[in-house]
Coordinates of C-alpha atoms in Angstrom, one line a residue:
X1 CA 13.1 -9.6 -65.0
X2 CA 10.1 -9.4 -67.3
X3 CA 12.6 -9.6 -70.7
X4 CA 10.9 -6.5 -72.5
X5 CA 14.0 -4.6 -72.2
X6 CA 17.6 -5.8 -74.3
X7 CA 20.7 -5.1 -74.6
X8 CA 22.3 -3.6 -77.6
X9 CA 25.5 -5.7 -77.7
X10 CA 26.3 -8.9 -75.9
X11 CA 29.2 -9.0 -73.6
X12 CA 31.8 -11.3 -74.5
X13 CA 31.1 -14.9 -74.0
X14 CA 33.9 -16.8 -71.3
X15 CA 34.6 -19.5 -73.7
X16 CA 34.5 -19.8 -77.4
X17 CA 31.5 -21.8 -78.7
X18 CA 31.9 -25.2 -79.4
X19 CA 29.0 -27.2 -80.8
X20 CA 27.4 -29.8 -77.9
X21 CA 24.6 -32.1 -78.2
X22 CA 22.2 -33.7 -75.8
X23 CA 23.8 -36.9 -77.2
X24 CA 27.5 -35.8 -76.4
X25 CA 26.4 -35.3 -73.2
X26 CA 24.4 -38.3 -72.2
X27 CA 27.2 -40.5 -74.5
X28 CA 29.8 -38.4 -72.1
X29 CA 27.9 -38.7 -68.6
X30 CA 27.2 -42.3 -69.6
X31 CA 30.7 -43.0 -70.2
X32 CA 31.3 -42.0 -66.7
X33 CA 33.0 -45.1 -64.5
X34 CA 30.4 -46.1 -61.5
X35 CA 31.8 -44.5 -58.2
X36 CA 33.6 -47.1 -55.9
X37 CA 33.1 -45.7 -52.3
X38 CA 30.6 -43.5 -51.2
X39 CA 33.3 -40.6 -51.0
X40 CA 32.9 -40.9 -54.4
X41 CA 29.1 -40.9 -54.6
X42 CA 28.7 -37.4 -52.9
X43 CA 31.8 -36.2 -54.9
X44 CA 30.3 -37.2 -57.8
X45 CA 26.7 -35.8 -57.2
X46 CA 28.8 -32.2 -56.6
X47 CA 30.4 -32.6 -59.9
X48 CA 27.0 -32.7 -61.5
X49 CA 25.6 -29.9 -59.6
X50 CA 28.3 -27.8 -60.8
X51 CA 27.4 -28.5 -64.3
X52 CA 24.4 -28.0 -63.9
X53 CA 24.8 -24.3 -62.2
X54 CA 27.5 -24.2 -65.7
X55 CA 24.9 -24.9 -67.8
X56 CA 22.1 -22.7 -66.3
X57 CA 25.1 -20.1 -66.9
X58 CA 25.5 -20.6 -70.9
X59 CA 21.3 -21.4 -71.3
X60 CA 21.9 -17.4 -69.7
X61 CA 23.8 -16.0 -72.2
X62 CA 21.8 -18.2 -74.9
X63 CA 19.2 -16.6 -74.6
X64 CA 20.5 -12.8 -74.6
X65 CA 22.1 -13.1 -77.5
X66 CA 18.9 -14.9 -78.8
X67 CA 16.8 -11.9 -77.0
X68 CA 19.2 -9.4 -79.4
X69 CA 18.7 -11.4 -83.0
X70 CA 15.3 -11.5 -82.6
X71 CA 15.4 -8.1 -82.5
X72 CA 17.2 -7.4 -84.7
X73 CA 15.1 -9.5 -87.5
X74 CA 12.3 -7.4 -85.9
X75 CA 13.2 -4.4 -86.4
X76 CA 13.7 -4.9 -89.6
X77 CA 10.5 -6.3 -90.5
X78 CA 9.6 -2.2 -89.7
X79 CA 7.7 -3.5 -86.0
X80 CA 7.5 -0.3 -83.9
X81 CA 10.4 -0.1 -81.1
X82 CA 8.4 -0.5 -78.4
X83 CA 7.5 -3.4 -79.7
X84 CA 10.7 -5.1 -80.4
X85 CA 11.2 -8.4 -78.1
X86 CA 7.9 -9.9 -78.5
X87 CA 7.4 -13.4 -78.3
X88 CA 11.3 -13.9 -77.3
X89 CA 10.5 -15.1 -74.0
X90 CA 7.3 -17.7 -75.3
X91 CA 10.0 -19.1 -77.7
X92 CA 12.6 -20.2 -74.9
X93 CA 9.5 -21.1 -72.6
X94 CA 9.4 -23.5 -75.4
X95 CA 12.5 -24.6 -75.5
X96 CA 13.0 -24.9 -72.3
X97 CA 9.2 -27.0 -71.7
X98 CA 8.6 -23.6 -69.4
X99 CA 5.1 -22.5 -69.7
X100 CA 5.3 -18.6 -70.9
X101 CA 5.3 -16.4 -67.9
X102 CA 8.2 -18.7 -66.8
X103 CA 10.0 -18.3 -70.3
X104 CA 9.6 -14.6 -69.5
X105 CA 11.1 -14.5 -66.3
X106 CA 14.3 -16.8 -67.5
X107 CA 14.5 -13.9 -69.9
X108 CA 14.5 -11.1 -67.7
X109 CA 17.2 -13.1 -65.1
X110 CA 19.6 -13.8 -68.3
X111 CA 19.5 -10.3 -69.0
X112 CA 20.4 -9.0 -65.4
X113 CA 22.7 -11.8 -65.0
X114 CA 25.1 -11.0 -68.6
X115 CA 24.7 -7.8 -68.9
X116 CA 25.0 -5.9 -65.3
X117 CA 25.4 -8.8 -62.9
X118 CA 29.1 -10.6 -63.9
X119 CA 30.6 -11.5 -60.4
X120 CA 27.1 -13.4 -60.0
X121 CA 27.3 -15.3 -63.2
X122 CA 30.8 -16.0 -62.4
X123 CA 29.2 -17.8 -60.0
X124 CA 26.5 -19.7 -61.6
X125 CA 29.3 -20.9 -64.2
X126 CA 31.7 -22.4 -61.4
X127 CA 29.2 -23.6 -59.4
X128 CA 29.2 -21.5 -56.1
X129 CA 25.2 -20.6 -56.7
X130 CA 22.9 -22.3 -58.3
X131 CA 20.3 -20.7 -61.0
X132 CA 17.8 -20.4 -58.2
X133 CA 19.8 -18.6 -55.9
X134 CA 21.2 -16.2 -58.9
X135 CA 17.2 -15.7 -59.6
X136 CA 17.4 -14.5 -55.4
X137 CA 20.1 -12.1 -56.1
X138 CA 18.6 -10.4 -59.2
X139 CA 14.7 -10.2 -57.7
X140 CA 16.0 -8.5 -54.5
X141 CA 18.4 -5.8 -57.2
X142 CA 15.6 -5.5 -59.9
X143 CA 14.4 -1.8 -58.3
X144 CA 17.9 -0.4 -58.6
X145 CA 19.3 1.3 -62.0
X146 CA 21.9 -1.0 -64.0
X147 CA 24.8 1.1 -62.3
X148 CA 23.7 0.9 -59.2
X149 CA 23.1 -2.9 -59.4
X150 CA 26.2 -3.7 -60.4
X151 CA 27.7 -1.8 -57.6
X152 CA 25.8 -4.2 -55.4
X153 CA 27.2 -7.5 -57.4
X154 CA 30.4 -6.4 -57.1
X155 CA 29.8 -5.8 -53.0
X156 CA 28.4 -8.8 -52.4
X157 CA 31.3 -10.4 -55.3
X158 CA 29.5 -14.1 -54.8
X159 CA 32.3 -15.5 -57.2
X160 CA 34.4 -14.7 -54.1
X161 CA 32.8 -17.0 -52.0
X162 CA 30.8 -14.5 -50.0
X163 CA 27.8 -17.0 -49.7
X164 CA 29.9 -20.3 -49.1
X165 CA 27.6 -22.4 -46.4
X166 CA 24.7 -19.1 -47.0
X167 CA 20.9 -20.4 -47.5
X168 CA 18.3 -18.5 -49.4
X169 CA 17.3 -16.4 -46.3
X170 CA 20.9 -15.1 -46.1
X171 CA 21.2 -14.2 -49.3
X172 CA 18.1 -12.8 -49.9
X173 CA 18.6 -10.7 -46.5
X174 CA 23.0 -9.6 -47.6
X175 CA 21.0 -8.2 -51.3
X176 CA 18.3 -6.0 -49.9
X177 CA 20.9 -4.8 -47.1
X178 CA 22.9 -4.2 -50.4
X179 CA 20.2 -2.5 -51.7
X180 CA 18.7 -0.7 -49.1
X181 CA 22.5 1.1 -48.6
X182 CA 22.6 2.4 -52.0
X183 CA 19.5 3.7 -53.2
X184 CA 16.7 4.2 -50.1
X185 CA 14.3 5.3 -52.4
X186 CA 13.8 2.8 -54.8
X187 CA 13.3 0.0 -52.6
X188 CA 10.7 2.4 -50.3
X189 CA 9.2 3.0 -53.8
X190 CA 8.8 -0.3 -54.4
X191 CA 8.0 -1.5 -51.1
X192 CA 5.3 0.6 -52.0
X193 CA 4.2 -0.7 -55.1
X194 CA 3.7 -4.1 -54.1
X195 CA 1.0 -3.1 -53.0
X196 CA -0.7 -3.1 -56.6
X197 CA 0.3 -6.9 -56.8
X198 CA -2.0 -8.0 -54.1
X199 CA -4.3 -11.0 -55.6
X200 CA -5.7 -14.5 -54.6
X201 CA -4.9 -17.4 -56.6
X202 CA -6.1 -21.3 -56.4
X203 CA -4.1 -23.8 -57.1
X204 CA -4.5 -27.9 -57.3
X205 CA -3.2 -29.8 -54.1
X206 CA -3.1 -33.8 -54.2
X207 CA -6.0 -35.7 -52.7
X208 CA -8.9 -33.1 -54.4
X209 CA -7.2 -30.7 -52.2
X210 CA -6.3 -26.8 -53.3
X211 CA -4.0 -24.0 -52.1
X212 CA -5.7 -20.8 -52.0
X213 CA -3.6 -18.4 -51.5
X214 CA -3.7 -15.2 -51.0
X215 CA -0.9 -11.9 -51.7
X216 CA -1.4 -9.4 -49.3
X217 CA 0.2 -6.3 -47.6
X218 CA 2.2 -7.6 -44.6
X219 CA -0.3 -5.5 -41.7
X220 CA -3.5 -7.0 -44.2
X221 CA -2.2 -10.6 -43.7
X222 CA -1.8 -10.5 -40.5
X223 CA -4.8 -9.3 -39.3
X224 CA -6.5 -11.2 -41.3
X225 CA -4.1 -14.4 -39.9
X226 CA -4.8 -13.2 -36.7
X227 CA -8.7 -12.8 -36.5
X228 CA -8.8 -16.1 -37.9
X229 CA -6.4 -17.5 -35.4
X230 CA -8.6 -15.9 -32.2
X231 CA -11.8 -16.8 -33.7
X232 CA -10.1 -20.6 -33.9
X233 CA -8.9 -20.4 -30.2
X234 CA -12.5 -19.4 -29.3
X235 CA -14.4 -22.3 -30.4
X236 CA -12.1 -24.6 -29.5
X237 CA -12.4 -23.4 -25.9
X238 CA -15.7 -24.0 -26.3
X239 CA -15.3 -27.7 -27.0
X240 CA -14.7 -27.8 -30.5
X241 CA -13.3 -30.9 -31.5
X242 CA -11.4 -29.8 -34.8
X243 CA -7.7 -28.8 -34.5
X244 CA -7.0 -25.0 -34.7
X245 CA -6.1 -25.3 -38.9
X246 CA -9.0 -27.0 -39.4
X247 CA -11.1 -24.5 -37.8
X248 CA -9.5 -21.9 -39.3
X249 CA -10.1 -23.4 -42.4
X250 CA -13.6 -23.2 -42.0
X251 CA -13.9 -20.4 -40.6
X252 CA -12.3 -18.3 -43.5
X253 CA -14.8 -20.8 -45.9
X254 CA -18.2 -19.6 -44.2
X255 CA -16.6 -15.7 -43.3
X256 CA -15.7 -15.9 -47.6
X257 CA -18.8 -17.3 -49.1
X258 CA -21.3 -16.6 -46.4
X259 CA -22.1 -20.5 -45.9
X260 CA -21.0 -23.3 -43.9
X261 CA -20.3 -25.5 -46.7
X262 CA -19.0 -23.0 -48.9
X263 CA -21.8 -24.1 -51.7
X264 CA -23.0 -20.8 -53.4
X265 CA -24.7 -20.4 -56.6
X266 CA -21.2 -21.1 -58.7
X267 CA -21.3 -23.5 -61.3
X268 CA -18.4 -26.0 -61.0
X269 CA -18.9 -28.1 -64.4
X270 CA -18.2 -31.8 -62.8
X271 CA -17.4 -33.8 -66.3
X272 CA -17.8 -37.3 -66.1
X273 CA -18.8 -40.3 -67.9
X274 CA -22.4 -42.0 -67.7
X275 CA -20.9 -44.7 -66.6
X276 CA -18.8 -43.2 -63.2
X277 CA -22.4 -41.6 -62.5
X278 CA -24.7 -44.2 -62.9
X279 CA -22.6 -47.4 -62.9
X280 CA -20.0 -46.8 -60.2
X281 CA -17.4 -46.9 -62.7
X282 CA -13.7 -46.6 -61.4
X283 CA -12.9 -44.0 -64.6
X284 CA -12.0 -40.5 -63.1
X285 CA -14.2 -37.4 -63.1
X286 CA -12.6 -33.6 -64.3
X287 CA -13.1 -31.1 -62.4
X288 CA -12.4 -27.7 -64.4
X289 CA -10.2 -25.1 -62.5
X290 CA -8.7 -28.6 -60.7
X291 CA -7.9 -31.5 -62.6
X292 CA -8.4 -34.9 -61.7
X293 CA -10.4 -36.2 -59.3
X294 CA -11.5 -40.2 -58.2
X295 CA -15.1 -41.2 -59.4
X296 CA -15.8 -41.6 -55.9
X297 CA -15.8 -38.7 -54.7
X298 CA -17.5 -37.3 -57.8
X299 CA -20.5 -39.2 -57.2
X300 CA -20.6 -38.3 -53.5
X301 CA -20.7 -35.0 -54.0
X302 CA -23.9 -35.6 -56.0
X303 CA -25.9 -37.3 -53.8
X304 CA -28.7 -35.1 -51.9
X305 CA -28.1 -36.8 -48.9
X306 CA -23.8 -35.8 -49.1
X307 CA -25.0 -31.6 -50.2
X308 CA -28.8 -31.0 -49.5
X309 CA -27.8 -27.4 -50.6
X310 CA -26.3 -28.5 -54.0
X311 CA -28.1 -28.1 -56.9
X312 CA -27.2 -29.7 -59.8
X313 CA -28.2 -30.1 -63.1
X314 CA -27.5 -32.9 -66.1
X315 CA -26.1 -31.8 -69.1
X316 CA -24.8 -34.2 -71.9
X317 CA -21.6 -34.2 -73.5
X318 CA -21.2 -36.2 -76.6
X319 CA -17.8 -37.3 -77.7
X320 CA -17.1 -39.4 -80.7
X321 CA -16.3 -43.3 -81.1
X322 CA -12.4 -44.1 -80.6
X323 CA -11.4 -40.5 -80.3
X324 CA -13.0 -39.1 -77.2
X325 CA -13.2 -35.7 -79.7
X326 CA -16.2 -33.4 -78.4
X327 CA -19.1 -33.8 -81.8
X328 CA -18.3 -30.5 -83.1
X329 CA -20.7 -27.3 -82.5
X330 CA -20.5 -25.3 -86.1
X331 CA -21.1 -21.6 -86.0
X332 CA -21.3 -18.7 -88.6
X333 CA -21.0 -16.2 -85.6
X334 CA -17.5 -14.1 -85.2
X335 CA -18.0 -14.8 -82.2
X336 CA -18.1 -18.1 -80.2
X337 CA -21.9 -18.5 -78.8
X338 CA -22.6 -19.2 -75.0
X339 CA -22.6 -23.6 -76.0
X340 CA -19.9 -23.4 -78.1
X341 CA -17.7 -21.9 -75.6
X342 CA -19.1 -23.5 -72.6
X343 CA -17.8 -27.0 -75.3
X344 CA -14.0 -25.7 -75.9
X345 CA -13.6 -24.5 -72.4
X346 CA -14.6 -28.2 -71.3
X347 CA -12.1 -29.7 -73.4
X348 CA -9.2 -27.9 -73.3
X349 CA -9.4 -27.0 -69.8
X350 CA -6.7 -24.7 -69.7
X351 CA -4.3 -23.2 -72.1
X352 CA -3.9 -24.7 -75.4
X353 CA 0.2 -23.7 -75.6
X354 CA 2.5 -26.4 -75.2
X355 CA 3.5 -26.6 -71.4
X356 CA 1.6 -23.6 -70.1
X357 CA -1.4 -24.4 -68.1
X358 CA -2.8 -20.7 -67.4
X359 CA -6.6 -20.2 -66.7
X360 CA -8.3 -20.0 -70.4
X361 CA -9.2 -16.3 -70.6
X362 CA -9.6 -16.1 -74.1
X363 CA -11.5 -18.0 -77.1
X364 CA -8.8 -18.2 -80.2
X365 CA -10.0 -18.8 -83.6
X366 CA -7.2 -20.9 -84.8
X367 CA -7.2 -20.0 -88.5
X368 CA -8.0 -16.3 -88.0
X369 CA -11.3 -14.9 -88.5
X370 CA -9.8 -12.7 -91.3
X371 CA -8.0 -15.1 -93.3
X372 CA -11.3 -17.2 -93.5
X373 CA -11.2 -19.4 -89.9
X374 CA -14.5 -21.0 -89.2
X375 CA -16.1 -20.0 -86.0
X376 CA -16.1 -24.2 -85.3
X377 CA -14.8 -26.5 -82.6
X378 CA -12.0 -27.7 -84.0
X379 CA -10.9 -24.0 -85.1
X380 CA -11.4 -22.6 -81.7
X381 CA -8.8 -22.9 -78.7
X382 CA -8.6 -21.9 -75.5
X383 CA -5.5 -19.4 -74.7
X384 CA -4.4 -17.4 -72.1
X385 CA -4.5 -13.5 -72.6
X386 CA -0.9 -13.9 -72.8
X387 CA -0.6 -16.7 -75.7
X388 CA -3.2 -15.5 -77.1
X389 CA -1.4 -11.7 -77.7
X390 CA 1.8 -14.2 -79.1
X391 CA 0.3 -15.7 -81.3
X392 CA -0.7 -12.9 -83.1
X393 CA 3.0 -11.2 -83.1
X394 CA 4.7 -11.7 -86.9
X395 CA 6.4 -14.9 -87.8
X396 CA 3.9 -17.2 -85.2
X397 CA 1.4 -19.5 -87.0
X398 CA -1.0 -22.0 -86.1
X399 CA -2.7 -24.9 -87.7
X400 CA -5.6 -26.8 -86.6
X401 CA -4.4 -30.8 -87.7
X402 CA -5.7 -33.6 -85.0
X403 CA -3.0 -31.7 -82.8
X404 CA -2.5 -28.0 -82.9
X405 CA 0.8 -27.4 -84.7
X406 CA 2.6 -24.3 -83.1
X407 CA 4.7 -22.5 -84.9
X408 CA 7.5 -20.0 -83.8
X409 CA 9.5 -17.5 -86.1
X410 CA 12.8 -19.8 -86.1
X411 CA 10.6 -22.7 -88.1
X412 CA 10.5 -25.2 -84.7
X413 CA 6.9 -26.5 -84.6
X414 CA 5.6 -27.2 -81.1
X415 CA 2.6 -29.6 -80.8
X416 CA -0.9 -29.7 -78.8
X417 CA -3.5 -32.4 -77.4
X418 CA -6.8 -31.5 -75.1
X419 CA -6.6 -33.7 -72.3
X420 CA -8.0 -36.9 -72.7
X421 CA -11.9 -36.6 -71.2
X422 CA -13.2 -39.3 -68.8
X423 CA -13.9 -42.1 -70.3
X424 CA -11.4 -41.9 -73.2
X425 CA -8.1 -44.3 -73.3
X426 CA -4.5 -43.1 -73.8
X427 CA -2.4 -44.6 -75.9
X428 CA -1.5 -47.7 -74.6
X429 CA -4.4 -48.4 -72.6
X430 CA -8.0 -50.1 -72.1
X431 CA -10.8 -48.7 -70.5
X432 CA -12.8 -50.8 -68.5
X433 CA -16.0 -51.6 -71.0
X434 CA -19.8 -50.5 -69.5
X435 CA -19.8 -53.8 -67.2
X436 CA -19.9 -52.9 -63.8
X437 CA -16.9 -53.2 -62.2
X438 CA -17.0 -55.4 -58.5
X439 CA -17.0 -53.0 -55.8
X440 CA -15.4 -53.7 -52.5
X441 CA -18.8 -52.4 -50.5
X442 CA -20.9 -55.3 -51.8
X443 CA -24.6 -54.3 -50.7
X444 CA -23.6 -50.6 -50.6
X445 CA -22.3 -50.2 -53.3
X446 CA -25.8 -51.3 -55.4
X447 CA -27.8 -49.5 -52.9
X448 CA -25.3 -46.2 -54.3
X449 CA -26.1 -46.9 -57.4
X450 CA -29.8 -46.8 -57.5
X451 CA -29.6 -43.5 -55.5
X452 CA -27.8 -42.3 -58.2
X453 CA -30.0 -43.4 -60.9
X454 CA -33.4 -41.7 -58.6
X455 CA -30.7 -38.9 -58.2
X456 CA -30.5 -38.3 -62.1
X457 CA -34.5 -39.5 -62.7
X458 CA -34.8 -36.9 -60.5
X459 CA -32.3 -34.0 -62.1
X460 CA -34.4 -35.0 -65.4
X461 CA -37.8 -34.0 -63.8
X462 CA -37.1 -30.5 -62.4
X463 CA -35.3 -29.9 -65.4
X464 CA -38.2 -30.8 -67.7
X465 CA -40.6 -28.9 -65.2
X466 CA -38.4 -25.9 -65.8
X467 CA -38.6 -26.4 -69.2
X468 CA -41.8 -26.1 -69.4
X469 CA -42.8 -23.1 -66.8
X470 CA -43.9 -25.9 -64.1

């Protein structure tokens, strides 16, 4: 369901096209009478859920029609056949306020439903299935040929009430069983190929925590989990006060990094204001790759008594008063130099395409270098690999303004603004000034500020000594 291939003809719509605006729907919903009983409240909730499913089915039909239209336009413009459809998923993502990766999956789902799974599409249109459960059916039959997928769709016939009352697992199991009966070789090959998709990912979690996730073949995954469990049980038997989950997590960190606390030679580039560092200000800090972290947590991680193994270096960043923009670092080089790369990474955090928060993989010239674009901070943007390739597709245009303006081949323009750095006020908000804020800890807050100042002085001394070769 990646949306790379498209149909030559869009199947006939289930109903004639009617121009309906968001304003019309909002007015219709606002005009609905207020339910007068608990039963009526539930009835209306169910009706609205059915409406959401019907809208999702309509979006699928429109996505397929748009894909076909764009492919025809690209073919007339002379684009090679193997590149037809480039950028379509990204445009759908922008329209639906989703990431480009999600846009590609939505386009792939739409093609599967409209061209190969009419019963599933009918169930979605009538509210028997929601968009997620239709996605499950399409996902579990993705390895089949179009004919076999249509056969599974007809066998399960969700529009006939096959899945009434069924949960996600039941739907997945039924689809897998039907797919295996029709084409066991393809399902087996898919399972063998799945091992090539193994990877490790990191996602933010609340309260300065994160989800470290590994997608592994089942044998290796079970082996890792069993080893961690056994070691945790051994520790607890020996009197370790930690819970099993805590011991497993700590063991994973120690065995991966080689140190109990996980401190390695990796640079994390914590970004915070001088007031947060030296004056116990409450302005949050930014940890690239994670996001916003509390000021107290940022200060604590820098204290030598908290993290004696941490080697901390201070790098000063200067922002423009009022706007908070990082001061530009011009260069005539074709490739962004190291200092400018660090500045753009610190400014953008993640991919600058609207709704995309993928990690930065490419530093891009907003105005291309071959078109006279300079290698400067104002003409540079951090992009993920997919968005950088999409930007180069014919019909796309980016313009450096106070916010980056991204224009798609259909003429729609979307704006991207870099996230505010610590110490920069958002519109309608007021930041605390330089004066110190009272702290709940009283003398402990003063003592902490003294420690932080001493720490900063020591870091400056160490840096000067290193530069002097001492």
